[in-house]
PDB file of C-alpha atoms in Angstrom:
ATOM      1  CA  MET A   9       0.224  -0.278  -0.096  1.00 79.00           C
ATOM      2  CA  LYS A  10       2.578   2.110   1.205  1.00 85.00           C
ATOM      3  CA  GLU A  11       4.388   1.637  -2.393  1.00 91.00           C
ATOM      4  CA  THR A  12       1.456   2.495  -4.445  1.00 94.00           C
ATOM      5  CA  LEU A  13       0.712   5.201  -3.070  1.00 94.00           C
ATOM      6  CA  GLN A  14       4.221   6.483  -3.812  1.00 95.00           C
ATOM      7  CA  ASN A  15       3.617   5.143  -7.037  1.00 96.00           C
ATOM      8  CA  LEU A  16       0.603   7.645  -7.017  1.00 97.00           C
ATOM      9  CA  ARG A  17       3.011  10.370  -6.397  1.00 97.00           C
ATOM     10  CA  ARG A  18       5.469   9.886  -8.884  1.00 97.00           C
ATOM     11  CA  GLN A  19       2.729   9.668 -11.873  1.00 97.00           C
ATOM     12  CA  ALA A  20       0.708  12.621 -10.680  1.00 97.00           C
ATOM     13  CA  ALA A  21       3.726  14.495 -10.288  1.00 97.00           C
ATOM     14  CA  ASP A  22       5.461  13.390 -13.753  1.00 97.00           C
ATOM     15  CA  LEU A  23       1.937  14.223 -15.602  1.00 97.00           C
ATOM     16  CA  LEU A  24       1.931  17.394 -13.998  1.00 97.00           C
ATOM     17  CA  GLU A  25       5.201  18.103 -15.100  1.00 97.00           C
ATOM     18  CA  LYS A  26       5.527  17.167 -18.443  1.00 97.00           C
ATOM     19  CA  LYS A  27       2.121  19.373 -18.690  1.00 96.00           C
ATOM     20  CA  GLU A  28       0.343  16.715 -20.024  1.00 97.00           C
ATOM     21  CA  VAL A  29      -2.267  17.049 -17.613  1.00 97.00           C
ATOM     22  CA  ALA A  30      -3.557  20.087 -15.923  1.00 97.00           C
ATOM     23  CA  LEU A  31      -5.410  19.095 -12.932  1.00 97.00           C
ATOM     24  CA  VAL A  32      -4.577  15.787 -10.625  1.00 98.00           C
ATOM     25  CA  ILE A  33      -7.517  14.542  -9.116  1.00 98.00           C
ATOM     26  CA  GLY A  34      -7.051  12.233  -6.140  1.00 97.00           C
ATOM     27  CA  TRP A  35      -7.287  12.609  -1.857  1.00 97.00           C
ATOM     28  CA  GLU A  36      -5.481  13.889   0.684  1.00 97.00           C
ATOM     29  CA  PRO A  37      -5.898  13.282   4.713  1.00 94.00           C
ATOM     30  CA  GLY A  38      -8.589  15.155   5.877  1.00 92.00           C
ATOM     31  CA  SER A  39      -9.838  17.189   9.238  1.00 90.00           C
ATOM     32  CA  ASP A  40      -9.304  13.739  11.465  1.00 89.00           C
ATOM     33  CA  ILE A  41      -7.536   9.914  10.715  1.00 89.00           C
ATOM     34  CA  ALA A  42     -10.068   8.644   9.443  1.00 90.00           C
ATOM     35  CA  ARG A  43     -11.033  10.976   7.328  1.00 93.00           C
ATOM     36  CA  THR A  44     -10.217  12.456   3.449  1.00 95.00           C
ATOM     37  CA  THR A  45     -10.929  15.147   1.616  1.00 96.00           C
ATOM     38  CA  PRO A  46     -10.938  15.841  -2.259  1.00 97.00           C
ATOM     39  CA  PHE A  47      -8.102  17.726  -3.449  1.00 97.00           C
ATOM     40  CA  PHE A  48      -7.071  19.022  -7.227  1.00 98.00           C
ATOM     41  CA  ALA A  49      -2.934  18.765  -8.077  1.00 97.00           C
ATOM     42  CA  ALA A  50      -2.196  21.675 -10.197  1.00 97.00           C
ATOM     43  CA  ALA A  51       1.397  21.990  -9.760  1.00 97.00           C
ATOM     44  CA  PRO A  52       3.981  19.181  -9.555  1.00 97.00           C
ATOM     45  CA  ASP A  53       5.534  19.874  -5.699  1.00 96.00           C
ATOM     46  CA  GLU A  54       1.409  19.205  -4.836  1.00 97.00           C
ATOM     47  CA  ALA A  55       1.664  15.876  -5.845  1.00 97.00           C
ATOM     48  CA  SER A  56       3.224  15.084  -2.001  1.00 96.00           C
ATOM     49  CA  ARG A  57      -0.045  16.020  -0.754  1.00 97.00           C
ATOM     50  CA  LEU A  58      -1.796  12.517  -2.219  1.00 97.00           C
ATOM     51  CA  THR A  59      -2.997   9.921   0.221  1.00 96.00           C
ATOM     52  CA  TRP A  60      -4.183   6.476  -0.451  1.00 96.00           C
ATOM     53  CA  GLY A  61      -5.398   4.213   1.800  1.00 94.00           C
ATOM     54  CA  PRO A  62      -8.530   2.537   3.087  1.00 95.00           C
ATOM     55  CA  PHE A  63      -9.955   6.000   4.229  1.00 95.00           C
ATOM     56  CA  CYS A  64     -10.154   7.410   0.989  1.00 96.00           C
ATOM     57  CA  ALA A  65     -14.021   7.316   0.883  1.00 95.00           C
ATOM     58  CA  ASN A  66     -15.268   9.577  -1.623  1.00 95.00           C
ATOM     59  CA  GLY A  67     -15.771   9.140  -5.055  1.00 95.00           C
ATOM     60  CA  LEU A  68     -14.205  11.199  -7.110  1.00 96.00           C
ATOM     61  CA  VAL A  69     -14.696  10.634 -11.093  1.00 96.00           C
ATOM     62  CA  LYS A  70     -18.005  13.312 -10.778  1.00 95.00           C
ATOM     63  CA  TYR A  71     -15.923  16.062 -10.571  1.00 96.00           C
ATOM     64  CA  LEU A  72     -15.052  15.626 -13.828  1.00 96.00           C
ATOM     65  CA  LEU A  73     -18.369  17.153 -14.919  1.00 95.00           C
ATOM     66  CA  ASP A  74     -16.632  21.093 -13.957  1.00 95.00           C
ATOM     67  CA  TYR A  75     -14.713  20.595 -16.709  1.00 95.00           C
ATOM     68  CA  ARG A  76     -16.566  19.232 -19.259  1.00 93.00           C
ATOM     69  CA  TYR A  77     -16.886  22.024 -21.232  1.00 93.00           C
ATOM     70  CA  GLY A  78     -13.471  22.830 -20.932  1.00 92.00           C
ATOM     71  CA  THR A  79     -10.964  21.633 -23.598  1.00 94.00           C
ATOM     72  CA  GLU A  80      -8.307  20.623 -20.567  1.00 96.00           C
ATOM     73  CA  LYS A  81      -6.529  16.947 -19.892  1.00 97.00           C
ATOM     74  CA  LEU A  82      -7.569  16.018 -16.588  1.00 98.00           C
ATOM     75  CA  ALA A  83      -5.777  12.696 -14.572  1.00 98.00           C
ATOM     76  CA  VAL A  84      -8.721  11.114 -11.661  1.00 98.00           C
ATOM     77  CA  ALA A  85      -7.255   8.557  -9.309  1.00 97.00           C
ATOM     78  CA  ALA A  86     -10.162   5.759  -9.280  1.00 97.00           C
ATOM     79  CA  ARG A  87     -10.402   2.396  -7.317  1.00 96.00           C
ATOM     80  CA  GLY A  88     -12.769  -0.403  -9.216  1.00 94.00           C
ATOM     81  CA  CYS A  89     -16.429   1.485  -8.665  1.00 94.00           C
ATOM     82  CA  ASP A  90     -14.699   4.448  -9.755  1.00 96.00           C
ATOM     83  CA  MET A  91     -14.148   3.244 -13.394  1.00 96.00           C
ATOM     84  CA  ARG A  92     -17.641   2.100 -13.641  1.00 95.00           C
ATOM     85  CA  ALA A  93     -18.567   5.908 -12.982  1.00 95.00           C
ATOM     86  CA  VAL A  94     -15.702   6.806 -15.564  1.00 96.00           C
ATOM     87  CA  ASN A  95     -17.395   4.728 -18.212  1.00 94.00           C
ATOM     88  CA  ARG A  96     -20.314   5.752 -17.060  1.00 91.00           C
ATOM     89  CA  LEU A  97     -20.308   9.431 -17.857  1.00 93.00           C
ATOM     90  CA  VAL A  98     -18.433   8.218 -21.256  1.00 93.00           C
ATOM     91  CA  GLN A  99     -20.913   6.193 -22.077  1.00 90.00           C
ATOM     92  CA  ASP A 100     -23.621   9.313 -22.118  1.00 89.00           C
ATOM     93  CA  ARG A 101     -21.347  10.859 -23.982  1.00 91.00           C
ATOM     94  CA  GLN A 102     -20.502  13.799 -20.529  1.00 93.00           C
ATOM     95  CA  PHE A 103     -16.855  13.692 -20.882  1.00 95.00           C
ATOM     96  CA  PRO A 104     -14.217  12.282 -23.754  1.00 95.00           C
ATOM     97  CA  ARG A 105     -12.334   9.624 -22.664  1.00 95.00           C
ATOM     98  CA  GLU A 106      -9.180  10.987 -24.626  1.00 96.00           C
ATOM     99  CA  ARG A 107      -9.898  13.509 -21.807  1.00 97.00           C
ATOM    100  CA  VAL A 108      -8.349  11.554 -18.966  1.00 97.00           C
ATOM    101  CA  VAL A 109      -6.522   9.587 -17.541  1.00 98.00           C
ATOM    102  CA  VAL A 110      -7.679   7.065 -15.320  1.00 98.00           C
ATOM    103  CA  LEU A 111      -4.895   6.223 -12.746  1.00 97.00           C
ATOM    104  CA  GLY A 112      -5.997   2.836 -10.997  1.00 96.00           C
ATOM    105  CA  LEU A 113      -5.754   1.876  -7.707  1.00 97.00           C
ATOM    106  CA  PRO A 114      -6.861  -1.886  -7.002  1.00 96.00           C
ATOM    107  CA  CYS A 115      -8.711  -1.329  -3.590  1.00 96.00           C
ATOM    108  CA  ALA A 116      -8.588  -4.124  -0.595  1.00 95.00           C
ATOM    109  CA  GLY A 117     -12.074  -1.912   0.923  1.00 96.00           C
ATOM    110  CA  ILE A 118     -12.830   1.190   2.772  1.00 96.00           C
ATOM    111  CA  LEU A 119     -13.127   1.364   6.317  1.00 96.00           C
ATOM    112  CA  ASP A 120     -16.413   2.505   7.622  1.00 95.00           C
ATOM    113  CA  ARG A 121     -15.454   5.543   9.417  1.00 93.00           C
ATOM    114  CA  ALA A 122     -18.588   5.287  11.817  1.00 92.00           C
ATOM    115  CA  LYS A 123     -17.225   2.320  13.447  1.00 94.00           C
ATOM    116  CA  VAL A 124     -13.581   3.430  12.922  1.00 93.00           C
ATOM    117  CA  LEU A 125     -12.960   7.073  14.719  1.00 93.00           C
ATOM    118  CA  PRO A 126     -14.119   5.676  17.596  1.00 93.00           C
ATOM    119  CA  ARG A 127     -11.451   3.454  18.636  1.00 94.00           C
ATOM    120  CA  PHE A 128      -8.920   6.030  18.063  1.00 93.00           C
ATOM    121  CA  THR A 129      -7.346   8.745  20.772  1.00 93.00           C
ATOM    122  CA  PRO A 130      -8.688  12.111  19.227  1.00 91.00           C
ATOM    123  CA  GLY A 131      -6.098  14.331  18.204  1.00 90.00           C
ATOM    124  CA  ALA A 132      -4.032  11.024  16.884  1.00 90.00           C
ATOM    125  CA  LYS A 133      -1.830  11.070  13.884  1.00 90.00           C
ATOM    126  CA  LEU A 134      -2.070   8.510  10.892  1.00 89.00           C
ATOM    127  CA  LEU A 135       1.723   7.162  10.975  1.00 91.00           C
ATOM    128  CA  GLU A 136       0.717   4.152   8.376  1.00 90.00           C
ATOM    129  CA  VAL A 137      -1.467   1.191   7.248  1.00 91.00           C
ATOM    130  CA  ALA A 138      -0.800  -2.147   6.448  1.00 92.00           C
ATOM    131  CA  ASP A 139      -2.890  -4.831   4.357  1.00 93.00           C
ATOM    132  CA  ARG A 140      -2.834  -7.870   5.777  1.00 92.00           C
ATOM    133  CA  GLY A 141      -5.312 -10.182   3.756  1.00 90.00           C
ATOM    134  CA  ASP A 142      -8.789 -10.169   5.959  1.00 93.00           C
ATOM    135  CA  THR A 143      -7.219  -7.166   8.628  1.00 95.00           C
ATOM    136  CA  TYR A 144      -6.186  -3.701   8.262  1.00 95.00           C
ATOM    137  CA  LEU A 145      -3.276  -2.864  10.510  1.00 95.00           C
ATOM    138  CA  VAL A 146      -3.486   0.948  11.104  1.00 94.00           C
ATOM    139  CA  ARG A 147      -0.479   2.699  13.817  1.00 93.00           C
ATOM    140  CA  THR A 148      -1.025   5.977  15.058  1.00 93.00           C
ATOM    141  CA  ASP A 149       1.447   8.044  17.387  1.00 92.00           C
ATOM    142  CA  LEU A 150      -0.914   8.228  20.167  1.00 92.00           C
ATOM    143  CA  ASP A 151      -2.146   4.678  20.110  1.00 91.00           C
ATOM    144  CA  GLY A 152       0.193   2.308  18.545  1.00 92.00           C
ATOM    145  CA  GLU A 153      -0.835  -0.684  15.927  1.00 94.00           C
ATOM    146  CA  LYS A 154      -4.870  -0.886  15.635  1.00 94.00           C
ATOM    147  CA  ALA A 155      -6.668  -4.551  13.763  1.00 96.00           C
ATOM    148  CA  PHE A 156      -9.322  -3.393  11.825  1.00 96.00           C
ATOM    149  CA  PRO A 157     -10.882  -7.500  10.663  1.00 96.00           C
ATOM    150  CA  LYS A 158     -12.230  -6.600   7.435  1.00 95.00           C
ATOM    151  CA  ALA A 159     -15.317  -8.264   7.744  1.00 95.00           C
ATOM    152  CA  GLU A 160     -16.391  -5.655  10.809  1.00 96.00           C
ATOM    153  CA  PHE A 161     -14.761  -2.602   9.904  1.00 96.00           C
ATOM    154  CA  LEU A 162     -15.609  -2.115   6.314  1.00 96.00           C
ATOM    155  CA  GLU A 163     -18.237  -0.126   4.683  1.00 95.00           C
ATOM    156  CA  PRO A 164     -21.344  -2.505   3.334  1.00 93.00           C
ATOM    157  CA  ARG A 165     -20.682  -2.119   0.122  1.00 94.00           C
ATOM    158  CA  CYS A 166     -17.613  -3.366   0.140  1.00 96.00           C
ATOM    159  CA  LEU A 167     -18.368  -6.039   1.404  1.00 95.00           C
ATOM    160  CA  GLU A 168     -20.648  -6.498  -1.663  1.00 93.00           C
ATOM    161  CA  CYS A 169     -17.497  -5.401  -4.066  1.00 94.00           C
ATOM    162  CA  GLU A 170     -17.863  -6.470  -7.676  1.00 92.00           C
ATOM    163  CA  GLN A 171     -14.661  -5.126  -9.162  1.00 92.00           C
ATOM    164  CA  ASN A 172     -12.225  -4.217  -7.544  1.00 94.00           C
ATOM    165  CA  VAL A 173      -9.236  -3.250  -9.535  1.00 94.00           C
ATOM    166  CA  PRO A 174     -10.076  -1.112 -12.461  1.00 94.00           C
ATOM    167  CA  GLU A 175     -10.456  -2.810 -15.377  1.00 92.00           C
ATOM    168  CA  GLY A 176      -9.577   0.116 -18.578  1.00 93.00           C
ATOM    169  CA  ALA A 177      -7.429   2.277 -16.377  1.00 95.00           C
ATOM    170  CA  ASP A 178      -4.675   4.370 -18.171  1.00 96.00           C
ATOM    171  CA  ARG A 179      -2.238   3.555 -15.520  1.00 95.00           C
ATOM    172  CA  LEU A 180      -2.884   0.360 -12.838  1.00 95.00           C
ATOM    173  CA  LEU A 181      -0.502   1.689  -9.827  1.00 95.00           C
ATOM    174  CA  GLY A 182      -0.212  -0.364  -7.811  1.00 91.00           C
ATOM    175  CA  PRO A 183      -0.571  -4.863  -7.617  1.00 92.00           C
ATOM    176  CA  ALA A 184      -3.827  -6.415  -8.043  1.00 89.00           C
ATOM    177  CA  VAL A 185      -5.191  -7.461  -4.441  1.00 92.00           C
ATOM    178  CA  ALA A 186      -7.631  -9.247  -3.352  1.00 92.00           C
ATOM    179  CA  SER A 187     -11.350  -8.776  -3.436  1.00 93.00           C
ATOM    180  CA  PRO A 188     -13.045  -7.383   0.144  1.00 94.00           C
ATOM    181  CA  ALA A 189     -16.220  -9.588  -0.765  1.00 93.00           C
ATOM    182  CA  LEU A 190     -17.416 -11.878   1.435  1.00 92.00           C
ATOM    183  CA  PRO A 191     -17.353 -14.775  -0.155  1.00 91.00           C
ATOM    184  CA  GLY A 192     -20.779 -16.177  -0.673  1.00 88.00           C
ATOM    185  CA  ILE A 193     -22.502 -13.289  -0.602  1.00 88.00           C
ATOM    186  CA  ASP A 194     -26.087 -13.064  -2.130  1.00 89.00           C
ATOM    187  CA  ARG A 195     -25.612  -9.366  -3.514  1.00 88.00           C
ATOM    188  CA  PHE A 196     -29.448  -8.816  -3.555  1.00 93.00           C
ATOM    189  CA  GLY A 197     -30.748 -11.168  -0.973  1.00 92.00           C
ATOM    190  CA  ASP A 198     -31.744  -7.613   1.504  1.00 93.00           C
ATOM    191  CA  VAL A 199     -33.664  -6.678  -2.161  1.00 95.00           C
ATOM    192  CA  ALA A 200     -35.057 -10.074  -2.315  1.00 95.00           C
ATOM    193  CA  ALA A 201     -35.910  -9.826   1.283  1.00 95.00           C
ATOM    194  CA  LEU A 202     -37.873  -6.644   0.887  1.00 94.00           C
ATOM    195  CA  GLU A 203     -39.811  -7.597  -2.688  1.00 95.00           C
ATOM    196  CA  ALA A 204     -41.742 -10.235  -0.134  1.00 96.00           C
ATOM    197  CA  LEU A 205     -42.958  -7.822   2.109  1.00 96.00           C
ATOM    198  CA  ASP A 206     -46.815  -7.208   1.521  1.00 95.00           C
ATOM    199  CA  PRO A 207     -47.301  -3.808  -0.211  1.00 95.00           C
ATOM    200  CA  ALA A 208     -48.465  -2.202   3.493  1.00 96.00           C
ATOM    201  CA  ALA A 209     -45.437  -3.504   4.926  1.00 96.00           C
ATOM    202  CA  LYS A 210     -43.390  -2.090   2.223  1.00 94.00           C
ATOM    203  CA  SER A 211     -44.992   1.093   2.556  1.00 95.00           C
ATOM    204  CA  ALA A 212     -43.981   1.440   5.880  1.00 96.00           C
ATOM    205  CA  PHE A 213     -40.766   0.207   5.744  1.00 96.00           C
ATOM    206  CA  TRP A 214     -39.669   3.488   2.843  1.00 96.00           C
ATOM    207  CA  ASP A 215     -42.352   6.202   4.957  1.00 96.00           C
ATOM    208  CA  ARG A 216     -39.677   5.620   8.110  1.00 95.00           C
ATOM    209  CA  TYR A 217     -36.807   6.327   5.937  1.00 96.00           C
ATOM    210  CA  PHE A 218     -38.341   8.846   3.112  1.00 96.00           C
ATOM    211  CA  THR A 219     -39.892  10.942   6.352  1.00 95.00           C
ATOM    212  CA  ARG A 220     -36.523  11.864   7.581  1.00 95.00           C
ATOM    213  CA  CYS A 221     -35.227  13.098   4.068  1.00 96.00           C
ATOM    214  CA  LEU A 222     -34.388  16.351   4.170  1.00 95.00           C
ATOM    215  CA  ARG A 223     -34.172  16.738   0.034  1.00 93.00           C
ATOM    216  CA  CYS A 224     -30.373  18.525   0.270  1.00 94.00           C
ATOM    217  CA  TYR A 225     -29.777  16.520  -2.977  1.00 94.00           C
ATOM    218  CA  ALA A 226     -26.194  15.011  -1.679  1.00 95.00           C
ATOM    219  CA  CYS A 227     -27.485  11.654  -3.473  1.00 95.00           C
ATOM    220  CA  ARG A 228     -27.903  13.202  -6.655  1.00 94.00           C
ATOM    221  CA  ASN A 229     -24.675  15.276  -6.472  1.00 94.00           C
ATOM    222  CA  ILE A 230     -22.353  12.643  -6.160  1.00 94.00           C
ATOM    223  CA  CYS A 231     -24.173  10.231  -8.485  1.00 94.00           C
ATOM    224  CA  PRO A 232     -22.152   9.386 -12.025  1.00 93.00           C
ATOM    225  CA  ALA A 233     -25.421   8.410 -13.323  1.00 91.00           C
ATOM    226  CA  CYS A 234     -27.234  11.962 -12.587  1.00 90.00           C
ATOM    227  CA  ASN A 235     -25.117  14.842 -15.018  1.00 86.00           C
ATOM    228  CA  CYS A 236     -27.729  16.853 -16.402  1.00 86.00           C
ATOM    229  CA  LYS A 237     -26.408  20.095 -16.421  1.00 83.00           C
ATOM    230  CA  GLU A 238     -29.532  21.327 -15.150  1.00 82.00           C
ATOM    231  CA  CYS A 239     -31.823  18.913 -12.675  1.00 84.00           C
ATOM    232  CA  ALA A 240     -35.293  18.599 -13.569  1.00 81.00           C
ATOM    233  CA  PHE A 241     -36.488  19.204 -10.720  1.00 82.00           C
ATOM    234  CA  GLU A 242     -35.204  22.259 -10.208  1.00 77.00           C
ATOM    235  CA  GLN A 243     -35.783  23.647 -13.636  1.00 72.00           C
ATOM    236  CA  ALA A 244     -37.266  26.681 -13.431  1.00 66.00           C
ATOM    237  CA  VAL A 245     -40.002  26.626 -16.545  1.00 64.00           C
ATOM    238  CA  PRO A 246     -40.566  29.325 -18.731  1.00 60.00           C
ATOM    239  CA  GLY A 247     -43.973  30.747 -20.369  1.00 59.00           C
ATOM    240  CA  TRP A 248     -47.231  29.094 -20.118  1.00 57.00           C
ATOM    241  CA  GLN A 249     -45.846  26.133 -17.961  1.00 60.00           C
ATOM    242  CA  GLN A 250     -44.014  28.979 -15.558  1.00 61.00           C
ATOM    243  CA  ASP A 251     -44.956  28.424 -11.595  1.00 63.00           C
ATOM    244  CA  ALA A 252     -44.874  23.975 -12.974  1.00 68.00           C
ATOM    245  CA  ARG A 253     -42.438  21.990 -11.355  1.00 72.00           C
ATOM    246  CA  TRP A 254     -42.287  18.331 -10.970  1.00 76.00           C
ATOM    247  CA  ILE A 255     -41.923  18.231  -7.190  1.00 80.00           C
ATOM    248  CA  SER A 256     -42.254  21.632  -4.420  1.00 80.00           C
ATOM    249  CA  LYS A 257     -40.050  22.501  -2.324  1.00 80.00           C
ATOM    250  CA  ALA A 258     -41.365  21.056   0.820  1.00 83.00           C
ATOM    251  CA  THR A 259     -40.013  18.118   2.578  1.00 88.00           C
ATOM    252  CA  THR A 260     -43.591  16.219   2.505  1.00 92.00           C
ATOM    253  CA  LEU A 261     -43.822  12.461   2.639  1.00 94.00           C
ATOM    254  CA  SER A 262     -45.082  12.133  -0.759  1.00 92.00           C
ATOM    255  CA  GLU A 263     -43.346  15.263  -2.108  1.00 91.00           C
ATOM    256  CA  ASN A 264     -39.924  12.796  -0.833  1.00 94.00           C
ATOM    257  CA  TYR A 265     -41.368  10.109  -2.674  1.00 94.00           C
ATOM    258  CA  THR A 266     -42.237  11.611  -6.072  1.00 92.00           C
ATOM    259  CA  PHE A 267     -38.294  12.867  -5.844  1.00 93.00           C
ATOM    260  CA  HIS A 268     -36.964   9.244  -4.422  1.00 95.00           C
ATOM    261  CA  LEU A 269     -39.181   6.780  -7.410  1.00 93.00           C
ATOM    262  CA  ILE A 270     -38.600   9.696  -9.863  1.00 92.00           C
ATOM    263  CA  ARG A 271     -34.759   9.442  -9.194  1.00 93.00           C
ATOM    264  CA  MET A 272     -34.579   5.801  -8.677  1.00 93.00           C
ATOM    265  CA  PHE A 273     -36.386   5.246 -12.562  1.00 90.00           C
ATOM    266  CA  ASP A 274     -34.080   7.783 -14.074  1.00 89.00           C
ATOM    267  CA  VAL A 275     -31.020   5.449 -12.971  1.00 90.00           C
ATOM    268  CA  ALA A 276     -32.598   2.930 -13.788  1.00 88.00           C
ATOM    269  CA  GLY A 277     -30.157   1.106 -16.029  1.00 86.00           C
ATOM    270  CA  ARG A 278     -27.693   3.722 -15.640  1.00 88.00           C
ATOM    271  CA  CYS A 279     -27.129   3.663 -11.992  1.00 92.00           C
ATOM    272  CA  ILE A 280     -22.924   2.025 -11.328  1.00 93.00           C
ATOM    273  CA  ASP A 281     -24.152   0.607  -7.622  1.00 94.00           C
ATOM    274  CA  CYS A 282     -21.286   2.437  -6.056  1.00 94.00           C
ATOM    275  CA  GLY A 283     -22.690   3.200  -3.247  1.00 94.00           C
ATOM    276  CA  GLU A 284     -21.917   6.669  -2.626  1.00 95.00           C
ATOM    277  CA  CYS A 285     -25.819   7.584  -2.623  1.00 95.00           C
ATOM    278  CA  GLU A 286     -25.767   5.906   0.372  1.00 95.00           C
ATOM    279  CA  ARG A 287     -22.657   7.049   2.056  1.00 95.00           C
ATOM    280  CA  VAL A 288     -23.224  11.060   2.112  1.00 95.00           C
ATOM    281  CA  CYS A 289     -26.953  10.825   2.673  1.00 96.00           C
ATOM    282  CA  PRO A 290     -26.695  13.010   6.488  1.00 96.00           C
ATOM    283  CA  VAL A 291     -30.029  10.843   7.631  1.00 96.00           C
ATOM    284  CA  ASN A 292     -28.908   7.292   6.464  1.00 95.00           C
ATOM    285  CA  ILE A 293     -31.555   6.297   4.203  1.00 97.00           C
ATOM    286  CA  PRO A 294     -30.866   3.283   2.454  1.00 96.00           C
ATOM    287  CA  LEU A 295     -31.032   4.063  -1.160  1.00 96.00           C
ATOM    288  CA  ARG A 296     -28.968   1.120  -2.369  1.00 94.00           C
ATOM    289  CA  LYS A 297     -31.622  -1.326  -1.582  1.00 94.00           C
ATOM    290  CA  LEU A 298     -33.856   0.975  -3.856  1.00 93.00           C
ATOM    291  CA  TYR A 299     -31.376   1.613  -6.698  1.00 93.00           C
ATOM    292  CA  ARG A 300     -30.255  -2.491  -6.756  1.00 93.00           C
ATOM    293  CA  LYS A 301     -34.495  -2.937  -7.166  1.00 93.00           C
ATOM    294  CA  VAL A 302     -33.803  -1.661 -10.570  1.00 91.00           C
ATOM    295  CA  LEU A 303     -30.287  -3.079 -10.849  1.00 91.00           C
ATOM    296  CA  LYS A 304     -32.378  -6.723  -9.852  1.00 93.00           C
ATOM    297  CA  ASP A 305     -34.797  -5.948 -12.387  1.00 91.00           C
ATOM    298  CA  ALA A 306     -32.515  -5.275 -15.203  1.00 88.00           C
ATOM    299  CA  ARG A 307     -30.781  -8.091 -14.533  1.00 89.00           C
ATOM    300  CA  GLU A 308     -33.352 -10.734 -14.576  1.00 90.00           C
ATOM    301  CA  LEU A 309     -35.162  -9.038 -17.720  1.00 86.00           C
ATOM    302  CA  PHE A 310     -32.431  -8.214 -20.280  1.00 85.00           C
ATOM    303  CA  ALA A 311     -29.603 -10.064 -17.892  1.00 84.00           C
ATOM    304  CA  ALA A 312     -27.675  -6.781 -17.565  1.00 85.00           C
ATOM    305  CA  PRO A 313     -24.588  -6.003 -16.107  1.00 87.00           C
ATOM    306  CA  THR A 314     -23.997  -4.285 -13.654  1.00 90.00           C
ATOM    307  CA  PRO A 315     -23.795  -0.696 -15.406  1.00 90.00           C
ATOM    308  CA  GLY A 316     -20.170   0.921 -15.945  1.00 89.00           C
ATOM    309  CA  LYS A 317     -18.472  -2.164 -16.475  1.00 86.00           C
ATOM    310  CA  ALA A 318     -17.251  -3.010 -20.079  1.00 80.00           C
ATOM    311  CA  PRO A 319     -17.390   0.396 -21.779  1.00 79.00           C
ATOM    312  CA  ASP A 320     -19.320  -0.488 -25.138  1.00 79.00           C
ATOM    313  CA  ALA A 321     -21.498  -2.750 -23.023  1.00 78.00           C
ATOM    314  CA  VAL A 322     -25.714  -2.280 -24.324  1.00 76.00           C
ATOM    315  CA  LEU A 323     -27.323  -0.170 -22.060  1.00 77.00           C
ATOM    316  CA  PRO A 324     -30.979  -2.315 -21.361  1.00 77.00           C
ATOM    317  CA  MET A 325     -33.126   0.773 -21.746  1.00 76.00           C
ATOM    318  CA  VAL A 326     -32.231   2.795 -24.092  1.00 74.00           C
ATOM    319  CA  THR A 327     -32.260  -0.248 -26.699  1.00 75.00           C
ATOM    320  CA  PHE A 328     -35.009  -1.481 -28.455  1.00 74.00           C
ATOM    321  CA  ALA A 329     -35.370  -5.151 -29.951  1.00 75.00           C
ATOM    322  CA  GLU A 330     -38.343  -6.486 -31.060  1.00 76.00           C
ATOM    323  CA  ASN A 331     -38.470  -9.635 -29.019  1.00 76.00           C
ATOM    324  CA  ASP A 332     -38.592  -6.963 -26.326  1.00 72.00           C
ATOM    325  CA  ARG A 333     -41.459  -7.787 -24.443  1.00 71.00           C
ATOM    326  CA  GLU A 334     -44.767  -5.159 -24.050  1.00 71.00           C
ATOM    327  CA  GLU A 335     -46.188  -5.658 -20.926  1.00 68.00           C
ATOM    328  CA  PHE A 336     -47.188  -1.584 -20.793  1.00 63.00           C
ATOM    329  CA  MET A 337     -49.030  -1.352 -23.874  1.00 58.00           C
TER     330      MET A 337
END
């Protein structure tokens, strides 16, 4: 892991030194030991601020959209799930592949900050992280070395990891590592359990979560599949339709249902299942269950793989075949 970090810094400095890219998008240490924040290196000497390890939770690919109307070339650090996000933006024609250099990082799983942070003394500084297969060893200046078994301390999305090596990256910066996915895990088991509930129980389940939704739009803003320049939920409609809106600003249960269900159908066949929506939700709504429902349906109806796994994959919701079933007609 230490060698991979040094390689990331070397590659970033080299790209910036040769002016092959204008920016390298990566992570830097954050305000506490278990937090990193996105960092945009613009000069070779800034590459030394980059970091890599099991606390790099943020997906970075969405930041490419801030530069989609420019001409400069950018580099972005990407894990396996992030590679699906790159392919998503390319397939949606939101960012040309030739304008991005993908710095691939084989990922052994991201530690769940909420579980890990309480184990450290406040103010402790991170000295080293070592990957021991099924356990991360984290050494700090105040706590010495602590062991975190992955099965207990990884983010839930990592325990269901489908792709931990960024296939298709321009530069792979470290050796392949074992997938953090739990052996034999049923990735759609919780979705199937929800499907088995009767309608009243399903409604009660989502009522409990959607009632607390703030409509902060963090789930939309972080999502690589939500890449419209102007979101329909905030669009000001001119002319005779003025004041028309899909939803109001009120965060009522019915309005929240409308927002989440429209978004669910909008990303059907395009959601890459990176889990970023659920990670950034400030009120802990289990949004992956919602989007994996349509992912599961797309698999069963169209044998569709997880979107973004292959840059040239056929998208099921934008492709017509004469033998498609048409129950809705």
